[in-house]
Amino acid sequence: MDGNAPEPQYWEKMRLVAEVLKAVEGPIYIATHVDPDGDAIGSSLGLYRALKALGKDARWVAEPPRFLRFLPKEEEYSDPVEKLPPGATLVALDSAEPSRVVGVPVEGFVINIDHHGTNPRFGHLHVVDPSKAATAQMVKDLIDLLGVEWTAEIATPVLTGILTDTGNFRFANTTPEVLRVAAELLGYGVKLAELTDRLQFRPPSYFRLMGQVLSTVAFHFGGLLVTAHLPEEARREEEDSDDFVGLIRYVEGSVVSVFLRKREEGVKVSIRSRGGVSAQNIALKLGGGGHVPAAGATLKGLDLDQAYEKVLEAVREELTRAGYL
Ligand code: AMP
Ligand code: MN
Ligand code: MN
């Protein structure tokens, strides 16, 4: 089966998830992927608030990155836990692999809600629909099915996930349905301009770092591939290096962009593509995963030079497959 195909039983499955969550009396843990992005934080905070509104014993285990910390109140997210209590339910959101779930062990009754085609469909219940723009879009449907009354507090994180995963409605995943859902969420009192401003705010050091990153820009395969990396000496500020790949992907003539950053465990690569080239194929060759136009991988145990070599090889293969070379 094509992992990127839409989930044919989307509504049946989501309805079952809603019924299960409504019936649960024990603790419901909500967790998301490592290096959480706007969709990870937005979908999980939105579901957390909806379950709290239902009177559930919900716990959201997360560490929001600096640029998203304005969304939750501090008491809403909790520290990592080593063990879930007996009878616990775990909802994993936006997590392409069980190993990407951070802060909790993947145990208890596991519900997996995600939109990554490479998701192995783990969990006791899973709703994985790669045709959805964001996991937050799926959480929007789930909250409707739960029958929770919409408020600006619930709609704001949910819209955040949709905004960030669609690049503020610029990417190909911006369907008419996405815009209808966004319009509905705005109607619940989300302050859009304030929200999009806050999502773009970065500390002054980030803009200096951007200069350093841009000085590493390089072009390969006649400009089809553009790369950049986080200079080693700038590593401690990487927390705010979330969207450099989104910046370099606009080099005219490029169809793939890759941003590399060295970490303790290896080199994390972020890949974006267009024009019939699959970032997902490239990521899979590197042991990672993701969506067709946006994917990633962590090259364990490698230094930057070795990672560049592997990336160039994987991109060469994909450019060849897509007929560019
Ligand atoms: P990033 O470059 O980190 O923004 O990731 C782009 C997309 O690929 C996101 O949807 C990630 O969740 C996904 N992704 C990144 N790294 C991995 C990985 N190692 N395995 C599976 N999916 C990943
Ligand atoms: Mn994500
Ligand atoms: Mn997502």
mmCIF file with all atom_site columns, N, CA and C in Angstrom, residues 4 221 224 255-256 273-285 291-293 312-325:
data_model
loop_
_atom_site.group_PDB
_atom_site.id
_atom_site.type_symbol
_atom_site.label_atom_id
_atom_site.label_alt_id
_atom_site.label_comp_id
_atom_site.label_asym_id
_atom_site.label_entity_id
_atom_site.label_seq_id
_atom_site.pdbx_PDB_ins_code
_atom_site.Cartn_x
_atom_site.Cartn_y
_atom_site.Cartn_z
_atom_site.occupancy
_atom_site.B_iso_or_equiv
_atom_site.pdbx_formal_charge
_atom_site.auth_seq_id
_atom_site.auth_comp_id
_atom_site.auth_asym_id
_atom_site.auth_atom_id
_atom_site.pdbx_PDB_model_num
ATOM 1   N N  . ASN A 1 4   ? 1.497  7.134  1.359   1.00 0.00 ? 4   ASN A N  1
ATOM 2   C CA . ASN A 1 4   ? 1.073  8.531  1.243   1.00 0.00 ? 4   ASN A CA 1
ATOM 3   C C  . ASN A 1 4   ? -0.400 8.684  0.847   1.00 0.00 ? 4   ASN A C  1
ATOM 4   N N  . PHE A 1 221 ? 24.901 20.486 -8.215  1.00 0.00 ? 221 PHE A N  1
ATOM 5   C CA . PHE A 1 221 ? 24.171 19.953 -9.381  1.00 0.00 ? 221 PHE A CA 1
ATOM 6   C C  . PHE A 1 221 ? 23.613 21.110 -10.224 1.00 0.00 ? 221 PHE A C  1
ATOM 7   N N  . LEU A 1 224 ? 20.495 22.922 -8.741  1.00 0.00 ? 224 LEU A N  1
ATOM 8   C CA . LEU A 1 224 ? 19.261 22.200 -8.408  1.00 0.00 ? 224 LEU A CA 1
ATOM 9   C C  . LEU A 1 224 ? 19.137 22.000 -6.898  1.00 0.00 ? 224 LEU A C  1
ATOM 10  N N  . VAL A 1 255 ? 15.459 22.831 -6.762  1.00 0.00 ? 255 VAL A N  1
ATOM 11  C CA . VAL A 1 255 ? 14.321 21.939 -6.514  1.00 0.00 ? 255 VAL A CA 1
ATOM 12  C C  . VAL A 1 255 ? 14.467 21.193 -5.188  1.00 0.00 ? 255 VAL A C  1
ATOM 13  N N  . VAL A 1 256 ? 15.660 21.217 -4.619  1.00 0.00 ? 256 VAL A N  1
ATOM 14  C CA . VAL A 1 256 ? 15.867 20.615 -3.298  1.00 0.00 ? 256 VAL A CA 1
ATOM 15  C C  . VAL A 1 256 ? 16.669 21.578 -2.452  1.00 0.00 ? 256 VAL A C  1
ATOM 16  N N  . SER A 1 273 ? 11.549 20.058 -0.919  1.00 0.00 ? 273 SER A N  1
ATOM 17  C CA . SER A 1 273 ? 11.665 19.810 -2.357  1.00 0.00 ? 273 SER A CA 1
ATOM 18  C C  . SER A 1 273 ? 10.437 20.314 -3.095  1.00 0.00 ? 273 SER A C  1
ATOM 19  N N  . ARG A 1 274 ? 10.585 20.391 -4.401  1.00 0.00 ? 274 ARG A N  1
ATOM 20  C CA . ARG A 1 274 ? 9.463  20.739 -5.288  1.00 0.00 ? 274 ARG A CA 1
ATOM 21  C C  . ARG A 1 274 ? 9.728  20.146 -6.668  1.00 0.00 ? 274 ARG A C  1
ATOM 22  N N  . GLY A 1 275 ? 8.811  20.373 -7.595  1.00 0.00 ? 275 GLY A N  1
ATOM 23  C CA . GLY A 1 275 ? 9.064  20.006 -8.995  1.00 0.00 ? 275 GLY A CA 1
ATOM 24  C C  . GLY A 1 275 ? 9.237  18.512 -9.244  1.00 0.00 ? 275 GLY A C  1
ATOM 25  N N  . GLY A 1 276 ? 8.463  17.682 -8.540  1.00 0.00 ? 276 GLY A N  1
ATOM 26  C CA . GLY A 1 276 ? 8.533  16.240 -8.785  1.00 0.00 ? 276 GLY A CA 1
ATOM 27  C C  . GLY A 1 276 ? 9.648  15.535 -8.036  1.00 0.00 ? 276 GLY A C  1
ATOM 28  N N  . VAL A 1 277 ? 10.407 16.272 -7.244  1.00 0.00 ? 277 VAL A N  1
ATOM 29  C CA . VAL A 1 277 ? 11.467 15.683 -6.427  1.00 0.00 ? 277 VAL A CA 1
ATOM 30  C C  . VAL A 1 277 ? 10.890 15.409 -5.036  1.00 0.00 ? 277 VAL A C  1
ATOM 31  N N  . SER A 1 278 ? 11.234 14.259 -4.460  1.00 0.00 ? 278 SER A N  1
ATOM 32  C CA . SER A 1 278 ? 10.658 13.877 -3.175  1.00 0.00 ? 278 SER A CA 1
ATOM 33  C C  . SER A 1 278 ? 11.669 14.002 -2.035  1.00 0.00 ? 278 SER A C  1
ATOM 34  N N  . ALA A 1 279 ? 11.422 14.956 -1.158  1.00 0.00 ? 279 ALA A N  1
ATOM 35  C CA . ALA A 1 279 ? 12.240 15.074 0.057   1.00 0.00 ? 279 ALA A CA 1
ATOM 36  C C  . ALA A 1 279 ? 12.091 13.809 0.897   1.00 0.00 ? 279 ALA A C  1
ATOM 37  N N  . GLN A 1 280 ? 10.904 13.209 0.820   1.00 0.00 ? 280 GLN A N  1
ATOM 38  C CA . GLN A 1 280 ? 10.655 11.980 1.584   1.00 0.00 ? 280 GLN A CA 1
ATOM 39  C C  . GLN A 1 280 ? 11.593 10.858 1.126   1.00 0.00 ? 280 GLN A C  1
ATOM 40  N N  . ASN A 1 281 ? 11.740 10.691 -0.211  1.00 0.00 ? 281 ASN A N  1
ATOM 41  C CA . ASN A 1 281 ? 12.655 9.653  -0.713  1.00 0.00 ? 281 ASN A CA 1
ATOM 42  C C  . ASN A 1 281 ? 14.072 9.897  -0.215  1.00 0.00 ? 281 ASN A C  1
ATOM 43  N N  . ILE A 1 282 ? 14.494 11.149 -0.223  1.00 0.00 ? 282 ILE A N  1
ATOM 44  C CA . ILE A 1 282 ? 15.855 11.486 0.219   1.00 0.00 ? 282 ILE A CA 1
ATOM 45  C C  . ILE A 1 282 ? 16.000 11.165 1.705   1.00 0.00 ? 282 ILE A C  1
ATOM 46  N N  . ALA A 1 283 ? 14.999 11.553 2.484   1.00 0.00 ? 283 ALA A N  1
ATOM 47  C CA . ALA A 1 283 ? 15.055 11.299 3.934   1.00 0.00 ? 283 ALA A CA 1
ATOM 48  C C  . ALA A 1 283 ? 15.083 9.800  4.222   1.00 0.00 ? 283 ALA A C  1
ATOM 49  N N  . LEU A 1 284 ? 14.273 9.037  3.485   1.00 0.00 ? 284 LEU A N  1
ATOM 50  C CA . LEU A 1 284 ? 14.238 7.585  3.708   1.00 0.00 ? 284 LEU A CA 1
ATOM 51  C C  . LEU A 1 284 ? 15.603 6.959  3.422   1.00 0.00 ? 284 LEU A C  1
ATOM 52  N N  . LYS A 1 285 ? 16.284 7.440  2.378   1.00 0.00 ? 285 LYS A N  1
ATOM 53  C CA . LYS A 1 285 ? 17.634 6.939  2.075   1.00 0.00 ? 285 LYS A CA 1
ATOM 54  C C  . LYS A 1 285 ? 18.603 7.237  3.214   1.00 0.00 ? 285 LYS A C  1
ATOM 55  N N  . HIS A 1 291 ? 7.237  13.982 4.957   1.00 0.00 ? 291 HIS A N  1
ATOM 56  C CA . HIS A 1 291 ? 6.285  14.171 3.859   1.00 0.00 ? 291 HIS A CA 1
ATOM 57  C C  . HIS A 1 291 ? 7.039  14.220 2.530   1.00 0.00 ? 291 HIS A C  1
ATOM 58  N N  . VAL A 1 292 ? 6.307  14.180 1.411   1.00 0.00 ? 292 VAL A N  1
ATOM 59  C CA . VAL A 1 292 ? 6.979  14.266 0.108   1.00 0.00 ? 292 VAL A CA 1
ATOM 60  C C  . VAL A 1 292 ? 7.710  15.612 -0.041  1.00 0.00 ? 292 VAL A C  1
ATOM 61  N N  . PRO A 1 293 ? 7.084  16.750 0.244   1.00 0.00 ? 293 PRO A N  1
ATOM 62  C CA . PRO A 1 293 ? 7.808  18.013 0.052   1.00 0.00 ? 293 PRO A CA 1
ATOM 63  C C  . PRO A 1 293 ? 8.680  18.462 1.240   1.00 0.00 ? 293 PRO A C  1
ATOM 64  N N  . LEU A 1 312 ? 24.601 14.541 -0.424  1.00 0.00 ? 312 LEU A N  1
ATOM 65  C CA . LEU A 1 312 ? 24.811 14.747 -1.862  1.00 0.00 ? 312 LEU A CA 1
ATOM 66  C C  . LEU A 1 312 ? 24.524 13.468 -2.639  1.00 0.00 ? 312 LEU A C  1
ATOM 67  N N  . GLU A 1 313 ? 24.937 12.333 -2.069  1.00 0.00 ? 313 GLU A N  1
ATOM 68  C CA . GLU A 1 313 ? 24.711 11.050 -2.729  1.00 0.00 ? 313 GLU A CA 1
ATOM 69  C C  . GLU A 1 313 ? 23.205 10.755 -2.822  1.00 0.00 ? 313 GLU A C  1
ATOM 70  N N  . ALA A 1 314 ? 22.506 10.951 -1.704  1.00 0.00 ? 314 ALA A N  1
ATOM 71  C CA . ALA A 1 314 ? 21.063 10.663 -1.677  1.00 0.00 ? 314 ALA A CA 1
ATOM 72  C C  . ALA A 1 314 ? 20.309 11.616 -2.604  1.00 0.00 ? 314 ALA A C  1
ATOM 73  N N  . VAL A 1 315 ? 20.710 12.875 -2.641  1.00 0.00 ? 315 VAL A N  1
ATOM 74  C CA . VAL A 1 315 ? 20.035 13.836 -3.520  1.00 0.00 ? 315 VAL A CA 1
ATOM 75  C C  . VAL A 1 315 ? 20.328 13.495 -4.979  1.00 0.00 ? 315 VAL A C  1
ATOM 76  N N  . ARG A 1 316 ? 21.567 13.088 -5.258  1.00 0.00 ? 316 ARG A N  1
ATOM 77  C CA . ARG A 1 316 ? 21.914 12.706 -6.634  1.00 0.00 ? 316 ARG A CA 1
ATOM 78  C C  . ARG A 1 316 ? 20.979 11.578 -7.113  1.00 0.00 ? 316 ARG A C  1
ATOM 79  N N  . GLU A 1 317 ? 20.798 10.575 -6.275  1.00 0.00 ? 317 GLU A N  1
ATOM 80  C CA . GLU A 1 317 ? 19.928 9.452  -6.651  1.00 0.00 ? 317 GLU A CA 1
ATOM 81  C C  . GLU A 1 317 ? 18.502 9.922  -6.917  1.00 0.00 ? 317 GLU A C  1
ATOM 82  N N  . GLU A 1 318 ? 18.001 10.805 -6.052  1.00 0.00 ? 318 GLU A N  1
ATOM 83  C CA . GLU A 1 318 ? 16.612 11.258 -6.211  1.00 0.00 ? 318 GLU A CA 1
ATOM 84  C C  . GLU A 1 318 ? 16.470 12.170 -7.431  1.00 0.00 ? 318 GLU A C  1
ATOM 85  N N  . LEU A 1 319 ? 17.464 13.019 -7.686  1.00 0.00 ? 319 LEU A N  1
ATOM 86  C CA . LEU A 1 319 ? 17.407 13.883 -8.873  1.00 0.00 ? 319 LEU A CA 1
ATOM 87  C C  . LEU A 1 319 ? 17.453 13.030 -10.138 1.00 0.00 ? 319 LEU A C  1
ATOM 88  N N  . THR A 1 320 ? 18.184 11.939 -10.088 1.00 0.00 ? 320 THR A N  1
ATOM 89  C CA . THR A 1 320 ? 18.256 11.020 -11.223 1.00 0.00 ? 320 THR A CA 1
ATOM 90  C C  . THR A 1 320 ? 16.902 10.349 -11.431 1.00 0.00 ? 320 THR A C  1
ATOM 91  N N  . ARG A 1 321 ? 16.336 9.845  -10.319 1.00 0.00 ? 321 ARG A N  1
ATOM 92  C CA . ARG A 1 321 ? 15.016 9.206  -10.409 1.00 0.00 ? 321 ARG A CA 1
ATOM 93  C C  . ARG A 1 321 ? 13.986 10.168 -11.003 1.00 0.00 ? 321 ARG A C  1
ATOM 94  N N  . ALA A 1 322 ? 14.043 11.426 -10.573 1.00 0.00 ? 322 ALA A N  1
ATOM 95  C CA . ALA A 1 322 ? 13.038 12.402 -11.018 1.00 0.00 ? 322 ALA A CA 1
ATOM 96  C C  . ALA A 1 322 ? 13.334 12.954 -12.407 1.00 0.00 ? 322 ALA A C  1
ATOM 97  N N  . GLY A 1 323 ? 14.455 12.498 -13.005 1.00 0.00 ? 323 GLY A N  1
ATOM 98  C CA . GLY A 1 323 ? 14.747 12.882 -14.399 1.00 0.00 ? 323 GLY A CA 1
ATOM 99  C C  . GLY A 1 323 ? 15.499 14.190 -14.557 1.00 0.00 ? 323 GLY A C  1
ATOM 100 N N  . TYR A 1 324 ? 16.081 14.722 -13.495 1.00 0.00 ? 324 TYR A N  1
ATOM 101 C CA . TYR A 1 324 ? 16.830 15.978 -13.593 1.00 0.00 ? 324 TYR A CA 1
ATOM 102 C C  . TYR A 1 324 ? 18.291 15.754 -14.001 1.00 0.00 ? 324 TYR A C  1
ATOM 103 N N  . LEU A 1 325 ? 18.824 14.554 -13.696 1.00 0.00 ? 325 LEU A N  1
ATOM 104 C CA . LEU A 1 325 ? 20.233 14.291 -14.008 1.00 0.00 ? 325 LEU A CA 1
ATOM 105 C C  . LEU A 1 325 ? 20.336 13.133 -15.005 1.00 0.00 ? 325 LEU A C  1
#
